[in-house]
Coordinates of C-alpha atoms in Angstrom, one line a residue:
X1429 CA 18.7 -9.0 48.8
X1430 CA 15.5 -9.0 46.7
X1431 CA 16.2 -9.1 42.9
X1432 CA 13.0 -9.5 40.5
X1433 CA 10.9 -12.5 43.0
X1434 CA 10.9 -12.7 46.4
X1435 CA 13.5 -14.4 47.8
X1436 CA 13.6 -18.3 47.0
X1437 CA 13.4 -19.8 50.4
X1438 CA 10.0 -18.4 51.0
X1439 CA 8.9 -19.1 47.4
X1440 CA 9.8 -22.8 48.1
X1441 CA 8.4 -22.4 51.7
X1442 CA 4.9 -22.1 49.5
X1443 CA 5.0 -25.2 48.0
X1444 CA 4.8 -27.2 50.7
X1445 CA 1.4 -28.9 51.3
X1446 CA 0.6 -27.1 54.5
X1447 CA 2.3 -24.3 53.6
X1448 CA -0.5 -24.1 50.5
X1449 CA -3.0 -24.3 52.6
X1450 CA -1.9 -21.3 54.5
X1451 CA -1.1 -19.5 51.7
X1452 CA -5.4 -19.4 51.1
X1453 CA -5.7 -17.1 53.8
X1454 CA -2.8 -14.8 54.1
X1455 CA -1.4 -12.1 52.1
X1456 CA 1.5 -10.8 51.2
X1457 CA 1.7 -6.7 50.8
X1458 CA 4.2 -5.1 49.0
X1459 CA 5.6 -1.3 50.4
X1460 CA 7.4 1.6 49.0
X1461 CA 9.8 1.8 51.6
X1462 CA 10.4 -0.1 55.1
X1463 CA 9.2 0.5 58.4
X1464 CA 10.8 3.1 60.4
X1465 CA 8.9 2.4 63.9
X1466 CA 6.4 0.4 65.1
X1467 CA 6.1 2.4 68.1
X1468 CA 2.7 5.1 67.3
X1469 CA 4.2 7.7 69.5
X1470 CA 7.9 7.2 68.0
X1471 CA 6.4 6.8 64.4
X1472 CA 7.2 9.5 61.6
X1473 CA 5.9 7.4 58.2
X1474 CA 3.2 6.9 56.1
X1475 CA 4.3 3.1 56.0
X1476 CA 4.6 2.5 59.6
X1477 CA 0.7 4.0 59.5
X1478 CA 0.2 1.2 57.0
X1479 CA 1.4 -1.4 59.1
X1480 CA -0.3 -0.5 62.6
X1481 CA -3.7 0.3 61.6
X1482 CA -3.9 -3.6 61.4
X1483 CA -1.5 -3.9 64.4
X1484 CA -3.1 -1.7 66.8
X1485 CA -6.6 0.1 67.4
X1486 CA -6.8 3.2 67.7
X1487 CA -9.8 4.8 70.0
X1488 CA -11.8 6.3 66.8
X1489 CA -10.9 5.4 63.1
X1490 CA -12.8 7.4 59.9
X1491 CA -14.8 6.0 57.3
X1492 CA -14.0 6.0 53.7
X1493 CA -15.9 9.1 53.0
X1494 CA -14.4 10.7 56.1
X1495 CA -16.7 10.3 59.0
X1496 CA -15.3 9.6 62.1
X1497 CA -16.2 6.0 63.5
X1498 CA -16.4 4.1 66.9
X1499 CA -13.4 1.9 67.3
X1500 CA -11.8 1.6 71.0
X1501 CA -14.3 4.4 71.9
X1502 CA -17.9 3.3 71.4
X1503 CA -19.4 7.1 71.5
X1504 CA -17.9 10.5 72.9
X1505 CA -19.8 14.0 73.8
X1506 CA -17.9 17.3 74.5
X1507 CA -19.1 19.4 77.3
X1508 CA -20.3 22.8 76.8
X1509 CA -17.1 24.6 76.8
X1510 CA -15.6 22.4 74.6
X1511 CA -12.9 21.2 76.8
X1512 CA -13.9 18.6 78.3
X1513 CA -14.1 15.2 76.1
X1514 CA -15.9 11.9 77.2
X1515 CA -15.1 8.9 76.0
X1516 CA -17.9 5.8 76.6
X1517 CA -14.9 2.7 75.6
X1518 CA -15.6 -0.6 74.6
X1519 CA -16.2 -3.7 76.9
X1520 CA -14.5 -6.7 76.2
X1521 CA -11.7 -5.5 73.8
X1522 CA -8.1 -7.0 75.5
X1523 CA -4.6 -6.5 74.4
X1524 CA -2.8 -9.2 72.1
X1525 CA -1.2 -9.9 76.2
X1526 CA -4.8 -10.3 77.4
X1527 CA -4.8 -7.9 79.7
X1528 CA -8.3 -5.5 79.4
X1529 CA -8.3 -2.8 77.9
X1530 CA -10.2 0.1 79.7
X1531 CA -9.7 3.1 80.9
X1532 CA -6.5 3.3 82.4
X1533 CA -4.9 2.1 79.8
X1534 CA -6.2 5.0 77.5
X1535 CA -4.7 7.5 80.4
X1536 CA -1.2 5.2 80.4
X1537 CA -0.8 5.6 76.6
X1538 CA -2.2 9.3 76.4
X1539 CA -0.1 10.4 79.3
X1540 CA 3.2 8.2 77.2
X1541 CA 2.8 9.8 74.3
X1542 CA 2.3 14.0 75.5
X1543 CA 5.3 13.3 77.9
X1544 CA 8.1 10.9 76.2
X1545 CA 10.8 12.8 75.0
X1546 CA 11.2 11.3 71.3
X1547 CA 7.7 11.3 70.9
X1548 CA 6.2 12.3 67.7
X1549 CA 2.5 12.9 69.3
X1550 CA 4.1 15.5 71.7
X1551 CA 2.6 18.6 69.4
X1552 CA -0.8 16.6 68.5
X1553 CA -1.6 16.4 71.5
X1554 CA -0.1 19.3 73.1
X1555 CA -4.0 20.6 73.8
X1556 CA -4.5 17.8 76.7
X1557 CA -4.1 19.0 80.0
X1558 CA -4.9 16.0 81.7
X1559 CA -6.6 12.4 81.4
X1560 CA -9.1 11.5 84.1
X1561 CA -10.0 7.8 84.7
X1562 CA -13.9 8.0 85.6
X1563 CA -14.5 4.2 85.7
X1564 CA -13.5 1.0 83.8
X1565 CA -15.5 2.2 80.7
X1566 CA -15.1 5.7 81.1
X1567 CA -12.4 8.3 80.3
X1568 CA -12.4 12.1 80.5
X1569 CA -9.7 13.9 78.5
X1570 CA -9.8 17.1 79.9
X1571 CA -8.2 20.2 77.5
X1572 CA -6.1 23.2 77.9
X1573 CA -8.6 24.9 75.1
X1574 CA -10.8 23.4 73.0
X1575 CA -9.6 21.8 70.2
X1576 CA -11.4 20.9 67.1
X1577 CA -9.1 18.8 65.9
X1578 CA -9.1 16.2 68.9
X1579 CA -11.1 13.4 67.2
X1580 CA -9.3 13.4 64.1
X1581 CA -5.6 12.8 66.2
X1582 CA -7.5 10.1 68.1
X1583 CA -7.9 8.4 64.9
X1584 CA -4.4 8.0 64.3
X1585 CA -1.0 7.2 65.7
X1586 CA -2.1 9.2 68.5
X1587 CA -5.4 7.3 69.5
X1588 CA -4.0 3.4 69.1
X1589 CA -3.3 1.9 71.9
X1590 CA -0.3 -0.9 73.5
X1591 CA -0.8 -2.4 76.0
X1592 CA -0.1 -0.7 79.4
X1593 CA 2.0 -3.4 81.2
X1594 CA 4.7 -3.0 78.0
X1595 CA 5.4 0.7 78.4
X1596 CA 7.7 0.9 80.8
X1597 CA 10.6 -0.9 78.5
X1598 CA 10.5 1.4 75.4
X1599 CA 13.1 -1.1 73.7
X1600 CA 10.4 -4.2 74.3
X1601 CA 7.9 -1.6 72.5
X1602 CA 9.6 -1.0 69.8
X1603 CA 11.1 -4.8 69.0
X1604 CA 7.6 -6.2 69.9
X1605 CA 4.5 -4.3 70.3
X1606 CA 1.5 -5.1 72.1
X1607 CA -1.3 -3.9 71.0
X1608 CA -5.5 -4.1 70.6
X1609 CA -5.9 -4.4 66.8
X1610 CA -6.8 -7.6 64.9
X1611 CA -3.3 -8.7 64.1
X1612 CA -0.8 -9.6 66.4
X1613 CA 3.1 -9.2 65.8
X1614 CA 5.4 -11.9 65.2
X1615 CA 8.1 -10.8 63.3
X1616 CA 10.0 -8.1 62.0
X1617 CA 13.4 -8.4 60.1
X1618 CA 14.5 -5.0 59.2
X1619 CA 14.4 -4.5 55.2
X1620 CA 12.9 -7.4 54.5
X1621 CA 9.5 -8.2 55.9
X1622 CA 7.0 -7.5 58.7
X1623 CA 4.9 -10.4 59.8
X1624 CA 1.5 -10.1 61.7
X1625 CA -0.7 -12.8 62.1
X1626 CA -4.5 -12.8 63.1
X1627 CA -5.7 -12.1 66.8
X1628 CA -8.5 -14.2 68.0
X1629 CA -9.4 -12.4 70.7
X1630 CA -10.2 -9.2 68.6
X1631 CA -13.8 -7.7 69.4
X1632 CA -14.6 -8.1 65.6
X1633 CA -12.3 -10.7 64.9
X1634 CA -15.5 -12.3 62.6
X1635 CA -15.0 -9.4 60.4
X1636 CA -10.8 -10.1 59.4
X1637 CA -11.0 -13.3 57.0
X1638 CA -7.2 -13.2 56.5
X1639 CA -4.6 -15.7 59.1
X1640 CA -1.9 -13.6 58.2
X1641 CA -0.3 -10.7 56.9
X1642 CA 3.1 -10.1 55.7
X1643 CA 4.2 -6.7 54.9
X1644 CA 7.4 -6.7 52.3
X1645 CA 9.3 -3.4 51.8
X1646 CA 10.1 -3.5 48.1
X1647 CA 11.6 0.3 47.1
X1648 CA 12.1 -0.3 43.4
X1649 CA 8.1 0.5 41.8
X1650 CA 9.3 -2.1 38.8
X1651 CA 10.7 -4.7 41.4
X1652 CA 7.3 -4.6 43.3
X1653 CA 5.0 -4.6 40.3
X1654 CA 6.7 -8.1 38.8
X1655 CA 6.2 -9.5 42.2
X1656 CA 2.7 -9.3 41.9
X1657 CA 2.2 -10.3 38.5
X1658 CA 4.3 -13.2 39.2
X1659 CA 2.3 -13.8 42.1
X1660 CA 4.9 -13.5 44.7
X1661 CA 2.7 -10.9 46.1
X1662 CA -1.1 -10.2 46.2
X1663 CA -1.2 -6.1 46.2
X1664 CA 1.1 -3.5 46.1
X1665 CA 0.4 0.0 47.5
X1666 CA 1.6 3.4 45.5
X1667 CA 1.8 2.1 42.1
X1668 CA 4.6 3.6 39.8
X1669 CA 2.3 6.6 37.8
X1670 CA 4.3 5.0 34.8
X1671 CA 3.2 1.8 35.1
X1672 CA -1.1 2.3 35.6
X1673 CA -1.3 2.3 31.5
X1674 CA -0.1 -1.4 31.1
X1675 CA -2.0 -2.4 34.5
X1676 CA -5.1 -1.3 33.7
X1677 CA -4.8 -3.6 30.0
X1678 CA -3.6 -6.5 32.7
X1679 CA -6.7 -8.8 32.9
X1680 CA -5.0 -10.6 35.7
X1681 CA -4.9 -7.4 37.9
X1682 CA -6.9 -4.8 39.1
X1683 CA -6.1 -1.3 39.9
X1684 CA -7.2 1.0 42.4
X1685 CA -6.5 4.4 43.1
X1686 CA -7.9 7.3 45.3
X1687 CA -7.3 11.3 45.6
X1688 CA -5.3 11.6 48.9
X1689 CA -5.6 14.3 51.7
X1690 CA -2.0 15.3 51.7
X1691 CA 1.5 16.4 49.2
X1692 CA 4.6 16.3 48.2
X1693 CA 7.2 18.9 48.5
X1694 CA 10.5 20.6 49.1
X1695 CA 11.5 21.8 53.3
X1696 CA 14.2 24.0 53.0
X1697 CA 16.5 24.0 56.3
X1698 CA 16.4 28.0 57.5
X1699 CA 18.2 27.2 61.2
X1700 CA 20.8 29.4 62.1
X1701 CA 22.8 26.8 61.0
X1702 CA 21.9 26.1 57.3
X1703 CA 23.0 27.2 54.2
X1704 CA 22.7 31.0 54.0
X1705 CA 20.9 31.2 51.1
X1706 CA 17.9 28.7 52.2
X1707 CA 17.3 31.2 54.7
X1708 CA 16.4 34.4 52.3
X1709 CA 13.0 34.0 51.0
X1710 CA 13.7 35.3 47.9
X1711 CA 16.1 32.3 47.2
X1712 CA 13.4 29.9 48.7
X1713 CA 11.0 31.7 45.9
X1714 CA 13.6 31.3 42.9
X1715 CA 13.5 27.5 43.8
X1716 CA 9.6 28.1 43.3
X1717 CA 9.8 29.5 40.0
X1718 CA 12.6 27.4 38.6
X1719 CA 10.0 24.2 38.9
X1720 CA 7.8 23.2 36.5
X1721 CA 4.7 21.4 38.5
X1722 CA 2.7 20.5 35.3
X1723 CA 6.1 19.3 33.9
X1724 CA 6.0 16.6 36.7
X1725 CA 2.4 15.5 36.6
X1726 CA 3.1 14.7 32.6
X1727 CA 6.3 13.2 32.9
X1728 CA 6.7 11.1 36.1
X1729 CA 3.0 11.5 37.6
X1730 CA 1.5 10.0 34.7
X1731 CA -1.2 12.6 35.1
X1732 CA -2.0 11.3 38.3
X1733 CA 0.3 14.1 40.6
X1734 CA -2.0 16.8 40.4
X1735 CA 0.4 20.6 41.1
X1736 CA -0.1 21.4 44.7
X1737 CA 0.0 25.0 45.6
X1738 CA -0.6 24.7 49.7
X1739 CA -0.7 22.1 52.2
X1740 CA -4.4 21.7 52.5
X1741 CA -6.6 19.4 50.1
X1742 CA -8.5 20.9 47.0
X1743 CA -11.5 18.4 48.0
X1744 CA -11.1 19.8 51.6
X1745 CA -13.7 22.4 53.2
X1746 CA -10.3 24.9 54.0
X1747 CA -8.4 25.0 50.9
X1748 CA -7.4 28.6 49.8
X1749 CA -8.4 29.6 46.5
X1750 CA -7.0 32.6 46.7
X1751 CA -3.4 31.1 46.5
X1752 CA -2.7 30.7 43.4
X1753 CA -0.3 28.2 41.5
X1754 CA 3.2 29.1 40.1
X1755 CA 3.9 29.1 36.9
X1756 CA 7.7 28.5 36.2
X1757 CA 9.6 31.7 35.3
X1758 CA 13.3 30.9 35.3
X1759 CA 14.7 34.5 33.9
X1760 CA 12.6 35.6 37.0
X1761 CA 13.7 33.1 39.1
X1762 CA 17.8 34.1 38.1
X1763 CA 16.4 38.0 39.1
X1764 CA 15.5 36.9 42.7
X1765 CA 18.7 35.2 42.9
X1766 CA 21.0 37.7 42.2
X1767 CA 18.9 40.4 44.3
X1768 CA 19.6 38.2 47.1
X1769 CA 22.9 38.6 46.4
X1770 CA 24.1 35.4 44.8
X1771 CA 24.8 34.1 41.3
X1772 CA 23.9 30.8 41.7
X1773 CA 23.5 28.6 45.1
X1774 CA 24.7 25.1 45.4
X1775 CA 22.5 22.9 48.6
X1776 CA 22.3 19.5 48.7
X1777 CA 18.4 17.6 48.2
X1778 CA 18.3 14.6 50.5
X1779 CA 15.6 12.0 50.0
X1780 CA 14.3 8.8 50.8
X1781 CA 15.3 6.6 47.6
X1782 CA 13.0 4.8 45.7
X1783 CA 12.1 5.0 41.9
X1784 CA 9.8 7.9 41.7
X1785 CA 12.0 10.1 44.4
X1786 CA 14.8 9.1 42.1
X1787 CA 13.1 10.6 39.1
X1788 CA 11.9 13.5 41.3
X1789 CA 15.5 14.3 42.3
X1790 CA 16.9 14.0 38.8
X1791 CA 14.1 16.0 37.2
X1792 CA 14.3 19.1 39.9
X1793 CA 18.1 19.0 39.8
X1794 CA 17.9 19.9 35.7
X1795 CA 14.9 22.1 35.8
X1796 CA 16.7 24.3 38.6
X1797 CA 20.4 23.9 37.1
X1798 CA 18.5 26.7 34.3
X1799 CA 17.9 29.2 37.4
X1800 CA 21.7 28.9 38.4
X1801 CA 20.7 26.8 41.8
X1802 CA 22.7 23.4 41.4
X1803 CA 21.6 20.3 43.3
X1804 CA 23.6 17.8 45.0
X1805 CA 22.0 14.6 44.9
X1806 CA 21.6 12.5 48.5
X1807 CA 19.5 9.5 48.3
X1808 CA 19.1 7.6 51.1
X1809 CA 17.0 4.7 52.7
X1810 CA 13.7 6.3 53.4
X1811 CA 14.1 5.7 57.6
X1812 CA 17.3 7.0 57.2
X1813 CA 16.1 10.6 55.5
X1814 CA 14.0 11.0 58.2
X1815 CA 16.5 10.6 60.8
X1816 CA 18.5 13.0 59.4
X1817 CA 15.5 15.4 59.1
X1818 CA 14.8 15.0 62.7
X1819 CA 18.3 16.1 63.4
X1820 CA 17.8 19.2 61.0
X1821 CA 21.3 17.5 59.2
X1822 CA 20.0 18.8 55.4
X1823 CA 19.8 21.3 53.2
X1824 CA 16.6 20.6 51.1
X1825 CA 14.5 18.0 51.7
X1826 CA 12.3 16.1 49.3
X1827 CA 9.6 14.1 51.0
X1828 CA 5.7 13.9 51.5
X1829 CA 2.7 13.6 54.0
X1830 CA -0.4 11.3 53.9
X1831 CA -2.6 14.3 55.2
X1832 CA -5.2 14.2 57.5
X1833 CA -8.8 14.4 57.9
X1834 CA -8.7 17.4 59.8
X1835 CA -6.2 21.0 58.3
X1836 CA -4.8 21.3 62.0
X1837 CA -3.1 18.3 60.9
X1838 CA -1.9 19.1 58.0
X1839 CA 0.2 22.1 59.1
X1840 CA 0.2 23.1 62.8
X1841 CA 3.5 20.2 63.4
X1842 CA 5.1 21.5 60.1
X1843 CA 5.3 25.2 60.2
X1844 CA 4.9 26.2 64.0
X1845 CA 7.9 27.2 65.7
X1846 CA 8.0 24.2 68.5
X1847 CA 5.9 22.0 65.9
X1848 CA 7.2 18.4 66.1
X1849 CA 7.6 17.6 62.7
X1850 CA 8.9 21.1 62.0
X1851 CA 12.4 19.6 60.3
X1852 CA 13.6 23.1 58.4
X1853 CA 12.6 25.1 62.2
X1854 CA 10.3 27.4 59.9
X1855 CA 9.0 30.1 62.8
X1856 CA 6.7 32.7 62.3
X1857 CA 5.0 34.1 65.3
X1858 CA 2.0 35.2 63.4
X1859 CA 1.7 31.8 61.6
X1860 CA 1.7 30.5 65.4
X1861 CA -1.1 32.7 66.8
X1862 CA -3.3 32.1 63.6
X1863 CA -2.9 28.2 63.9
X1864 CA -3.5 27.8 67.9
X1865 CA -6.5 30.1 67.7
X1866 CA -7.8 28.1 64.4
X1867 CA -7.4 24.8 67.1
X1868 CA -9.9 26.4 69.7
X1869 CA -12.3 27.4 67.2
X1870 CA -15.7 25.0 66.4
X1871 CA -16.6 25.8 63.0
X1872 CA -15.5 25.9 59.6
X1873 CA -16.9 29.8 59.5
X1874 CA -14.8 30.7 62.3
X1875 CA -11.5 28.5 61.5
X1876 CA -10.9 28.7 57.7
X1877 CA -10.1 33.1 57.7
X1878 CA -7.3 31.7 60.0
X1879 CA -6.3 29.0 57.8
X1880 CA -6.5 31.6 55.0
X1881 CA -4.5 34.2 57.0
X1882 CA -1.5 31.6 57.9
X1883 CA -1.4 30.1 54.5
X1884 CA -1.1 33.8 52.8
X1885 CA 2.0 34.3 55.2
X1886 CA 3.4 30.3 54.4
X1887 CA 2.7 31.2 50.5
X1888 CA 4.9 34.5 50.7
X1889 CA 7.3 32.7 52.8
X1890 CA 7.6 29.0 51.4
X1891 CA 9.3 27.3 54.1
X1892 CA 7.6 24.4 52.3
X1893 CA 7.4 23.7 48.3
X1894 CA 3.9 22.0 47.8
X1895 CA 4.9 20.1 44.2
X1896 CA 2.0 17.7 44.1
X1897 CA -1.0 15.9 45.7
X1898 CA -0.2 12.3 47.0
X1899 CA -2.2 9.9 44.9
X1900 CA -2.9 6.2 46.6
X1901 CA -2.8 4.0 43.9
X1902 CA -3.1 0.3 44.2
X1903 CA -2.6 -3.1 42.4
X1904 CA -4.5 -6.3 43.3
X1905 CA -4.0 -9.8 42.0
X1906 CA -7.6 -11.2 41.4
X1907 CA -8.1 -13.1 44.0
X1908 CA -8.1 -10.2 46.5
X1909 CA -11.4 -9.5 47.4
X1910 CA -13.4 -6.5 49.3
X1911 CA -10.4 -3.8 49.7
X1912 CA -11.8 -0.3 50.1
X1913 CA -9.3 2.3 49.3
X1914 CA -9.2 5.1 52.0
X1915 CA -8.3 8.7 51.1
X1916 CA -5.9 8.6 54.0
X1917 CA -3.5 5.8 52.2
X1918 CA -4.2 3.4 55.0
X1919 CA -4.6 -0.7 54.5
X1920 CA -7.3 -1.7 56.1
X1921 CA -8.3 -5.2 56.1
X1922 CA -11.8 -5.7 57.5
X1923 CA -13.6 -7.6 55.4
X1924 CA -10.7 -8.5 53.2
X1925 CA -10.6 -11.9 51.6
X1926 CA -8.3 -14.3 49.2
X1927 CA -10.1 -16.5 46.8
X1928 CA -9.2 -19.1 45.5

C-alpha cells in the first residue's frame, strides 16, 4: 500500500549505481486512478487512454491545436460520396512482435473491434460496413453513410492498433498487449504500477528520448502531489484545484494546465428497472436546480471547473448558446418534487473514489439534502464504478469524459438508445434521428441545427447533469523537459526529455 512516498523497495532500487543511471532517462507518472483495460476496444477510461497513446499507435493522432495528423496512416482522401475512405499507411512501421504492420492488420483490428461482443468501439464505429485490403500499403474502409466523424474515432482507442497474430487469445491481449507505438509493455501489477519501456524499432523512435516509462496510479490528489515534490515522481496529471495556489509559488515545480474538450456530470439510471423517481423528468430537473455549479467551481474547482451546461465544448464550433445555465432554485426544485408526486427521494450516487470525487459526493449530497432528495454515498475504485455502470447496477452516477475532437463523440454513445456507453439507457427516438443524420452530414452549416435540435431535447430531458468542464492540469518536476499539454488530456511523450 502506498502511504506518503512510493513504496521503499523501489526507492532503494534507485540508489543503486546502475539503477541511477537509468533513472536519467525514465520517468515516473503519477495517475488519478488505475488502469481499467489495456485492451483499446475493451477500454472505457480516460487513464487507460493515457497509458496507450504511448503503448500503441493509432492510424491518425491530432495536434495540439486540433488538427488531425499522419500517424499509422501517412495521408487519406474520401471519395465523392463520402463513403468510401482511403487510407495510404506507412512502410516500415512493425509491431512490438515484429511482425509488419500493413494493411491487413488495419482490417484484423477494425473488423475486432465493430464485431467483439464487449467491445467499447462497437457504436464508434457502427458507420463501417466493411474494410477492403487493396494492397500492403493500402486500405479502403468502405461506409454504411458517410460519416464526418471517421477521422476523429481513428485517432483514438478505435484507430490504434495490436498486433494481428495476438487477437485471437483476448486474455493474452489484455495481460500483454502488442502493439505499434514507441513503448513496449513489460509490466502491469494491478493498483500499483504500469511499466512500458522504449521500442527500438519504432518509425520515429529518434523522436522518444525517454528508456522508460512507469505509470503509478496514486488516487489520493495530496498523496500524488508529495510524491513529486519529494521526487518520487516526475509529473502528475489532474492536479488537485486546491493545491495549483501553493504549486505555482513552488520554484522546484512547474505547472501546466489546459481547457479540455469534455465534463463532468451526473447519469441518472431511467431502465425499467431503476428507481421510480430517476425516471420522471421532473425529478431529474429538481436534482438540476438543487445544485449550485458556481458553488463548485469556488469551492473544490479552485476556479478552474468552469459550470457546464451541455456536453459539447464552449471553445467548440457546435456548442449551443441557446442553452442556457441553471441557476440553483431549491424552493423550486422541492415544487417539482412534490408534483411528481414525492416528498423527498432517497438514490444512491456511486463514484469512482478519489479526493476531488470525494468532495464532489459530499458537497452534492448537502446541497440536494435542502431540496428533500437524500444521497447515499458509494465510493468505489474508479475500474470498479465503471463496471457497475456497464451493468446499469446504480442509481446516480458521478463520473466524467475527456471529450473529443469531434461532437459525434461527445454524445452519440451516451444518449442514443443502443449507444455503447449509454450506462442510464437514456432513449429518445428523436434524439436518435437527429444524431445519425448529424454523422452523414459534411459541414458545420449542415450538422450543428441537428446538434442544436438533440441538445434542446437532452436539456429538457437531462438524462445527463453537465456540472463542469474537465480541466487537464499538470505538475512537472524541473527536470522534465518539452511536454505539450493536449486539450484531449492525453500524455504524449515525443520529444519528451529528463535533465539532469
Amino acid at each position: 500500500m502506498r502511504n506518503v512516498l512510493l513504496d521503499f523497495a523501489l526507492a532503494a532500487a534507485l540508489t543503486t549505481g546502475a539503477a541511477s543511471a537509468m533513472a536519467q532517462s525514465a520517468i515516473r507518472i503519477g495517475l488519478q486512478e488505475d488502469i481499467g483495460s489495456l485492451d483499446p476496444a475493451r477500454s472505457s477510461q480516460v487513464v487507460d487512454r493515457m497509458v496507450l497513446r504511448s503503448l500503441c499507435s493509432s492510424l491518425v493522432d491530432i495536434s495540439p491545436d486540433l488538427k488531425f495528423v499522419p500517424m499509422l496512416a501517412t495521408s487519406w482522401s474520401v471519395s465523392a460520396d463520402g463513403k468510401t475512405w482511403t487510407f495510404k499507411l506507412r512502410q516500415g512501421a512493425k509491431f512490438h512482435d515484429d511482425e509488419p504492420f500493413n494493411a491487413k492488420a488495419v482490417k484484423a483490428n477494425l473488423d475486432r473491434a465493430r464485431s467483439m461482443p464487449a467491445s467499447n468501439r462497437k457504436s464508434e464505429l457502427s458507420s463501417i460496413d466493411h474494410v477492403d485490403v487493396v494492397d500492403d500499403s493500402t486500405v479502403n474502409i468502405v461506409l454504411k453513410a458517410p460519416d464526418s466523424a471517421l477521422l476523429a474515432t481513428l485517432s483514438d482507442r478505435a484507430g490504434m492498433m495490436l498486433a494481428p497474430k495476438t487477437l485471437a487469445d483476448d486474455a493474452a491481449v489484455q495481460a500483454r498487449p502488442v502493439c505499434s507505438g514507441p513503448y513496449k509493455f513489460v509490466q502491469r501489477v494491478q493498483n500499483d504500477r504500469v511499466v512500458l519501456e522504449k521500442f527500438a524499432g519504432f518509425w520515429d523512435a529518434d523522436k522518444y528520448p525517454i528508456q522508460k516509462v512507469t505509470f503509478l496510479p496514486i488516487p489520493d490528489t495530496t498523496v500524488r502531489l508529495a510524491n513529486v515534490r519529494s521526487g518520487s515522481l516526475d509529473m502528475l496529471e489532474r492536479l488537485s484545484p486546491s493545491d495549483v495556489k501553493s504549486v505555482k509559488r513552488d520554484a522546484n515545480l512547474n505547472f501546466l494546465t489546459i481547457d479540455g474538450l469534455g465534463y463532468y456530470g451526473l447519469t441518472f439510471n431511467v431502465a425499467a428497472n431503476a428507481p421510480k423517481a430517476l425516471r420522471d423528468k421532473r425529478v431529474r430537473e429538481a436534482f438540476d436546480l438543487a445544485i449550485d455549479r458556481d458553488a463548485i467551481n469556488q469551492v473544490i474547482g479552485g476556479g478552474i471547473f468552469t459550470p457546464a451546461n451541455q456536453a459539447l465544448p464552449k471553445s467548440g464550433q457546435y456548442y449551443d448558446t441557446a442553452i442556457k445555465s441553471t441557476k440553483r432554485d431549491v424552493a423550486k426544485a422541492k415544487a417539482l418534487l412534490k408534483s411528481a408526486g414525492f416528498e423527498k427521494v432517497d438514490v444512491t450516487l456511486s463514484f469512482g473514489n478519489n479526493t476531488v470525487s470525494n468532495q464532489m459526493a459530499q458537497m452534492l449530497q448537502a446541497m440536494l439534502a435542502e431540496a428533500g432528495i437524500t444521497l447515499k454515498l458509494r465510493p468505489m475504485d474508479y475500474a470498479a464504478a465503471l463496471d457497475a455502470a456497464h451493468r446499469g447496477d446504480f442509481d446516480v452516477l458521478y463520473n466524467g469524459w475527456s471529450g473529443r475532437v469531434d461532437p459525434d463523440g461527445n454524445l452519440h454513445q451516451f444518449v442514443t438508445c443502443k449507444g455503447n456507453l449509454n450506462y442510464g439507457q437514456y432513449c429518445n427516438a428523436d434524439v436518435d434521428k437527429l444524431l445519425n443524420d448529424a454523422r452523414v452530414k459534411s459541414s458545420v452549416a449542415e450538422r450543428k441545427p441537428l446538434y442544436d435540435a438533440a441538445n434542446k431535447i437532452l436539456a429538457d430531458d437531462n438524462p445527463i447533469l453537465y456540472l463542469y468542464v474537465q480541466p487537464w492540469p499538470y505538475v512537472l518536476t524541473k527536470k522534465v523537459q518539452g511536454f505539450v499539454p493536449y486539450p484531449d488530456g492525453l500524455i504524449r511523450l515525443r520529444g519528451v526529455s529528463l535533465k539532469g
